[in-house]
Amino acid sequence: MEDVSSRGLHFQLSDSQRNRLRKSRELLREAPGNYHPSAFVNIADPIHVENEATVLKGHGTQVLDGQLLATLSGVVERVDQLVTVKPLRCRYNAETGDVVVGRITEVGTKRWKVDINFRQDVHLMLSAVNLPGGIQRRRTVIDELNMRSLFEENDLISAEVQSVHSDGSVHLHTRSLKYGKLTNGQLVKVPPYLVKRLKQHFHNLKSCAVDMIIGCNGYIWICAAVDSLPSNPEIEKITGDSGAPEMDSCNESISLKVRENICRLANSIRVLSALGFLIYPDTIIDTFDASISKGVAIKDMLGAEFLVMIAEREASRRTKNNYML
Amino acid sequence: MALEFISPEGLRLDGRRPAEIRQLRANLGVIDKADGSATFEMGNTKVIAAVYGPHEVQNRSQQLLDQALVKCEYSMANFSTGDRRRKQKGDRRSVEISLVIRQSMEAAIMTHLLPRTQIDIFVHVLQADGGTRSACINAASLALADAGIPMRDIVASCASGYLNNTPLLDLNYLEDSGGGPDVTIALLPKLDKITLLQMDAKLPLEMFEKVFELGNKGCVAIANYMRNVLLENTKDLAFARGVVKV
């Protein structure tokens, strides 16, 4: 029996479902605007270049006996003279300015270590966070001792990549009110290559009263919208509008409707990631709406029928209207 | 009387010809949580490999400043052999095989590109029918490629032996326990370099060269199969996602 199950989730497909899935995959293969077959290279395959001497050898290439070979299995990209091979599945490659979601792994002296699915843990310096109260000042020894009151081990945070250094280390910062500790929600992990880079990675889905942070590193945070929560006048009075909100690890109580919306969105993302489709707000909401209009229960969204349905939808969408991303 | 390994018609116990490999089967991306994973089957031998990393070095004293730290763990499922037995982790055999797999993979991985990181390779034998060592190397190689770790070349491995005065390719369990020599080779086919060569018996030099040559050919055949699987997998992933301008 041929295995056509997808990454991430294991589905028991009936024969007809398997055929439907295979058919929609074939449609996707023939969809317009796809990669040319010659763009794919395997490890140690030669890459065709016009002039060996003038070409710039980028990531994923090596030179052997004067011949340019790939060191990764992926897609060749050419920018002017630069030739690189982009692998499809790999760890997140940090770039300055990316919005990421991460998990604190260690609290050290003057810095937190954060896991963002990078090839090392990255640093968040004490000097790169906003202290509660919002005043800009020197970080004192007292601040250093109180670091755990800001972020503890295993806390989830959203942050921005501040710099990528030549030795491979990466620094984050949370110097904006939109970054900081994440509460009242759910984390979904997807492969980073599926996340489309956009201008905006913070999304407020007003219709579901849900906020969504699509980290470039493939960590996606879905939480109850801040304005939907019962507001606590006490806290607002203390923090005012001048500074970062008090980092509070206790979760608010969220209404059942919002909790369901969060789970439905999370499962939409899981289905898209299992099928290997691109993940950005349009596709997530499209899948979300499809599940509602078809009356699929949240738990059945991770079932075979819904998976095949979404695959067919995407295949017909891409083949029909000469669709280009 | 010694077992007849080759019938008068020139066929082996399982119906293969002397220079024939068993049926190959490989699947990529079988474990969700791993960065790269693969199953590899050679006839009735089946192994699963998972690669985690490159990630932060767990034990900081082992961190290497100029290259990646590669770790490998080999284990056998209790149900993998004919007689069910509980093997404790870290017996001599599995330690030795872990080392062998690690060394042959390390030769292919471009570790200097990933300083201060760690790559974990876990291989687990699900069904053992001879040639587990080769199957493990092949599975680990596919899993590393799936994880997007830069490699000089794909490592392909195959065993060959010498029984009844005939060089045999890809021994199964019965042939393996036939008492003849067993040569395991791991090859970087494009670079034409050997990363592993093991033999546990004596063999005259002229015979060894024949057996070695046969094993080499087996590796090349396996490598071609692995490359096809990898390319199909890459295409599937790319076509599902569609072209994106980043």
PDB file of C-alpha atoms in Angstrom, chain B residues 79-214:
ATOM      1  CA  PHE B  79      10.542  -7.295  18.001  1.00  0.00           C
ATOM      2  CA  SER B  80      13.057  -6.801  15.204  1.00  0.00           C
ATOM      3  CA  THR B  81      14.707 -10.221  15.358  1.00  0.00           C
ATOM      4  CA  GLY B  82      13.336 -13.762  15.128  1.00  0.00           C
ATOM      5  CA  ASP B  83      13.614 -14.408  18.856  1.00  0.00           C
ATOM      6  CA  ARG B  84      12.182 -11.634  20.928  1.00  0.00           C
ATOM      7  CA  ARG B  85      14.728 -10.427  23.422  1.00  0.00           C
ATOM      8  CA  ARG B  86      15.265  -7.395  25.515  1.00  0.00           C
ATOM      9  CA  LYS B  87      18.562  -5.730  24.769  1.00  0.00           C
ATOM     10  CA  GLN B  88      19.859  -3.094  27.063  1.00  0.00           C
ATOM     11  CA  LYS B  89      20.873   0.180  25.499  1.00  0.00           C
ATOM     12  CA  GLY B  90      24.548   0.685  24.943  1.00  0.00           C
ATOM     13  CA  ASP B  91      25.739  -2.878  24.544  1.00  0.00           C
ATOM     14  CA  ARG B  92      29.004  -3.345  22.668  1.00  0.00           C
ATOM     15  CA  ARG B  93      27.408  -4.018  19.308  1.00  0.00           C
ATOM     16  CA  SER B  94      25.152  -0.983  19.252  1.00  0.00           C
ATOM     17  CA  VAL B  95      27.917   1.293  20.543  1.00  0.00           C
ATOM     18  CA  GLU B  96      30.138   0.102  17.729  1.00  0.00           C
ATOM     19  CA  ILE B  97      27.462   0.553  15.071  1.00  0.00           C
ATOM     20  CA  SER B  98      26.567   4.008  16.410  1.00  0.00           C
ATOM     21  CA  LEU B  99      30.200   4.978  16.041  1.00  0.00           C
ATOM     22  CA  VAL B 100      30.417   3.566  12.534  1.00  0.00           C
ATOM     23  CA  ILE B 101      27.296   5.403  11.381  1.00  0.00           C
ATOM     24  CA  ARG B 102      28.450   8.641  12.976  1.00  0.00           C
ATOM     25  CA  GLN B 103      31.843   8.487  11.326  1.00  0.00           C
ATOM     26  CA  SER B 104      30.512   7.752   7.881  1.00  0.00           C
ATOM     27  CA  MET B 105      27.876  10.511   8.120  1.00  0.00           C
ATOM     28  CA  GLU B 106      30.343  13.024   9.529  1.00  0.00           C
ATOM     29  CA  ALA B 107      32.508  12.529   6.467  1.00  0.00           C
ATOM     30  CA  ALA B 108      29.631  13.685   4.272  1.00  0.00           C
ATOM     31  CA  ILE B 109      28.164  16.506   6.353  1.00  0.00           C
ATOM     32  CA  MET B 110      29.768  19.912   5.825  1.00  0.00           C
ATOM     33  CA  THR B 111      30.215  20.366   9.549  1.00  0.00           C
ATOM     34  CA  HIS B 112      32.407  23.458   9.170  1.00  0.00           C
ATOM     35  CA  LEU B 113      29.366  25.415   7.963  1.00  0.00           C
ATOM     36  CA  LEU B 114      27.499  24.853  11.223  1.00  0.00           C
ATOM     37  CA  PRO B 115      29.843  25.799  14.053  1.00  0.00           C
ATOM     38  CA  ARG B 116      28.637  25.639  17.678  1.00  0.00           C
ATOM     39  CA  THR B 117      25.713  23.408  16.825  1.00  0.00           C
ATOM     40  CA  GLN B 118      24.742  19.806  17.368  1.00  0.00           C
ATOM     41  CA  ILE B 119      23.139  17.328  15.001  1.00  0.00           C
ATOM     42  CA  ASP B 120      21.465  14.266  16.508  1.00  0.00           C
ATOM     43  CA  ILE B 121      20.906  11.171  14.417  1.00  0.00           C
ATOM     44  CA  PHE B 122      18.726   8.389  15.807  1.00  0.00           C
ATOM     45  CA  VAL B 123      18.388   5.127  13.921  1.00  0.00           C
ATOM     46  CA  HIS B 124      16.105   2.343  15.030  1.00  0.00           C
ATOM     47  CA  VAL B 125      15.917  -1.112  13.497  1.00  0.00           C
ATOM     48  CA  LEU B 126      12.320  -2.238  13.054  1.00  0.00           C
ATOM     49  CA  GLN B 127      13.023  -5.479  11.196  1.00  0.00           C
ATOM     50  CA  ALA B 128      16.426  -7.116  11.073  1.00  0.00           C
ATOM     51  CA  ASP B 129      17.226  -9.419   8.177  1.00  0.00           C
ATOM     52  CA  GLY B 130      20.916  -8.833   7.593  1.00  0.00           C
ATOM     53  CA  GLY B 131      22.569  -5.644   6.411  1.00  0.00           C
ATOM     54  CA  THR B 132      21.115  -3.480   9.195  1.00  0.00           C
ATOM     55  CA  ARG B 133      24.314  -1.472   9.246  1.00  0.00           C
ATOM     56  CA  SER B 134      23.951  -0.513   5.592  1.00  0.00           C
ATOM     57  CA  ALA B 135      20.234   0.160   5.891  1.00  0.00           C
ATOM     58  CA  CYS B 136      20.882   2.429   8.880  1.00  0.00           C
ATOM     59  CA  ILE B 137      23.486   4.457   7.000  1.00  0.00           C
ATOM     60  CA  ASN B 138      21.148   4.828   4.026  1.00  0.00           C
ATOM     61  CA  ALA B 139      18.233   5.887   6.224  1.00  0.00           C
ATOM     62  CA  ALA B 140      20.388   8.353   8.169  1.00  0.00           C
ATOM     63  CA  SER B 141      21.652   9.822   4.915  1.00  0.00           C
ATOM     64  CA  LEU B 142      18.115  10.400   3.635  1.00  0.00           C
ATOM     65  CA  ALA B 143      17.005  11.854   6.966  1.00  0.00           C
ATOM     66  CA  LEU B 144      19.923  14.310   6.922  1.00  0.00           C
ATOM     67  CA  ALA B 145      19.050  15.376   3.394  1.00  0.00           C
ATOM     68  CA  ASP B 146      15.419  15.799   4.465  1.00  0.00           C
ATOM     69  CA  ALA B 147      16.548  18.013   7.353  1.00  0.00           C
ATOM     70  CA  GLY B 148      18.248  20.338   4.862  1.00  0.00           C
ATOM     71  CA  ILE B 149      21.737  19.819   6.233  1.00  0.00           C
ATOM     72  CA  PRO B 150      24.462  20.592   3.684  1.00  0.00           C
ATOM     73  CA  MET B 151      26.328  17.481   2.566  1.00  0.00           C
ATOM     74  CA  ARG B 152      29.167  16.835   0.137  1.00  0.00           C
ATOM     75  CA  ASP B 153      27.336  13.863  -1.292  1.00  0.00           C
ATOM     76  CA  ILE B 154      24.708  11.286  -0.405  1.00  0.00           C
ATOM     77  CA  VAL B 155      26.167   8.372   1.550  1.00  0.00           C
ATOM     78  CA  ALA B 156      25.021   5.032   0.224  1.00  0.00           C
ATOM     79  CA  SER B 157      25.959   1.759   1.846  1.00  0.00           C
ATOM     80  CA  CYS B 158      25.749  -1.875   0.866  1.00  0.00           C
ATOM     81  CA  ALA B 159      27.150  -5.165   2.124  1.00  0.00           C
ATOM     82  CA  SER B 160      28.688  -7.906   0.047  1.00  0.00           C
ATOM     83  CA  GLY B 161      30.041 -11.326   0.903  1.00  0.00           C
ATOM     84  CA  TYR B 162      31.665 -14.453  -0.404  1.00  0.00           C
ATOM     85  CA  LEU B 163      29.940 -17.812  -0.080  1.00  0.00           C
ATOM     86  CA  ASN B 164      30.202 -21.056  -2.084  1.00  0.00           C
ATOM     87  CA  ASN B 165      33.086 -19.535  -4.064  1.00  0.00           C
ATOM     88  CA  THR B 166      30.835 -16.761  -5.343  1.00  0.00           C
ATOM     89  CA  PRO B 167      30.786 -13.061  -4.464  1.00  0.00           C
ATOM     90  CA  LEU B 168      27.281 -12.185  -3.257  1.00  0.00           C
ATOM     91  CA  LEU B 169      25.714  -8.733  -3.013  1.00  0.00           C
ATOM     92  CA  ASP B 170      23.516  -7.491  -0.148  1.00  0.00           C
ATOM     93  CA  LEU B 171      23.506 -10.512   2.184  1.00  0.00           C
ATOM     94  CA  ASN B 172      20.351 -11.370   4.087  1.00  0.00           C
ATOM     95  CA  TYR B 173      20.330 -12.852   7.590  1.00  0.00           C
ATOM     96  CA  LEU B 174      20.730 -16.465   6.487  1.00  0.00           C
ATOM     97  CA  GLU B 175      23.662 -15.677   4.227  1.00  0.00           C
ATOM     98  CA  ASP B 176      25.116 -13.362   6.852  1.00  0.00           C
ATOM     99  CA  SER B 177      25.170 -16.165   9.403  1.00  0.00           C
ATOM    100  CA  GLY B 178      26.641 -18.559   6.839  1.00  0.00           C
ATOM    101  CA  GLY B 179      30.101 -17.955   8.244  1.00  0.00           C
ATOM    102  CA  GLY B 180      31.610 -16.329   5.194  1.00  0.00           C
ATOM    103  CA  PRO B 181      33.209 -12.904   5.097  1.00  0.00           C
ATOM    104  CA  ASP B 182      30.922  -9.867   5.142  1.00  0.00           C
ATOM    105  CA  VAL B 183      32.196  -6.616   3.679  1.00  0.00           C
ATOM    106  CA  THR B 184      30.199  -3.470   4.442  1.00  0.00           C
ATOM    107  CA  ILE B 185      30.990  -0.454   2.293  1.00  0.00           C
ATOM    108  CA  ALA B 186      29.700   3.108   2.525  1.00  0.00           C
ATOM    109  CA  LEU B 187      30.387   5.227  -0.510  1.00  0.00           C
ATOM    110  CA  LEU B 188      30.142   8.849  -1.598  1.00  0.00           C
ATOM    111  CA  PRO B 189      29.254   7.961  -5.187  1.00  0.00           C
ATOM    112  CA  LYS B 190      29.806  11.302  -6.932  1.00  0.00           C
ATOM    113  CA  LEU B 191      33.086  11.975  -5.189  1.00  0.00           C
ATOM    114  CA  ASP B 192      33.993   8.294  -5.486  1.00  0.00           C
ATOM    115  CA  LYS B 193      35.211   8.124  -1.905  1.00  0.00           C
ATOM    116  CA  ILE B 194      34.811   5.366   0.642  1.00  0.00           C
ATOM    117  CA  THR B 195      33.647   6.479   4.086  1.00  0.00           C
ATOM    118  CA  LEU B 196      33.309   3.034   5.605  1.00  0.00           C
ATOM    119  CA  LEU B 197      34.897  -0.327   4.911  1.00  0.00           C
ATOM    120  CA  GLN B 198      34.413  -3.172   7.347  1.00  0.00           C
ATOM    121  CA  MET B 199      35.131  -6.859   7.072  1.00  0.00           C
ATOM    122  CA  ASP B 200      34.857  -9.506   9.748  1.00  0.00           C
ATOM    123  CA  ALA B 201      36.655 -12.551   8.338  1.00  0.00           C
ATOM    124  CA  LYS B 202      39.649 -13.422   6.235  1.00  0.00           C
ATOM    125  CA  LEU B 203      39.542 -13.292   2.467  1.00  0.00           C
ATOM    126  CA  PRO B 204      42.303 -13.739  -0.114  1.00  0.00           C
ATOM    127  CA  LEU B 205      43.268 -10.449  -1.719  1.00  0.00           C
ATOM    128  CA  GLU B 206      42.177 -11.287  -5.261  1.00  0.00           C
ATOM    129  CA  MET B 207      38.793 -12.438  -3.934  1.00  0.00           C
ATOM    130  CA  PHE B 208      38.507  -9.350  -1.762  1.00  0.00           C
ATOM    131  CA  GLU B 209      38.904  -7.115  -4.772  1.00  0.00           C
ATOM    132  CA  LYS B 210      36.042  -8.847  -6.555  1.00  0.00           C
ATOM    133  CA  VAL B 211      33.782  -8.656  -3.508  1.00  0.00           C
ATOM    134  CA  PHE B 212      34.719  -5.041  -2.947  1.00  0.00           C
ATOM    135  CA  GLU B 213      33.995  -4.155  -6.562  1.00  0.00           C
ATOM    136  CA  LEU B 214      30.584  -5.828  -6.292  1.00  0.00           C
TER     137      LEU B 214
END
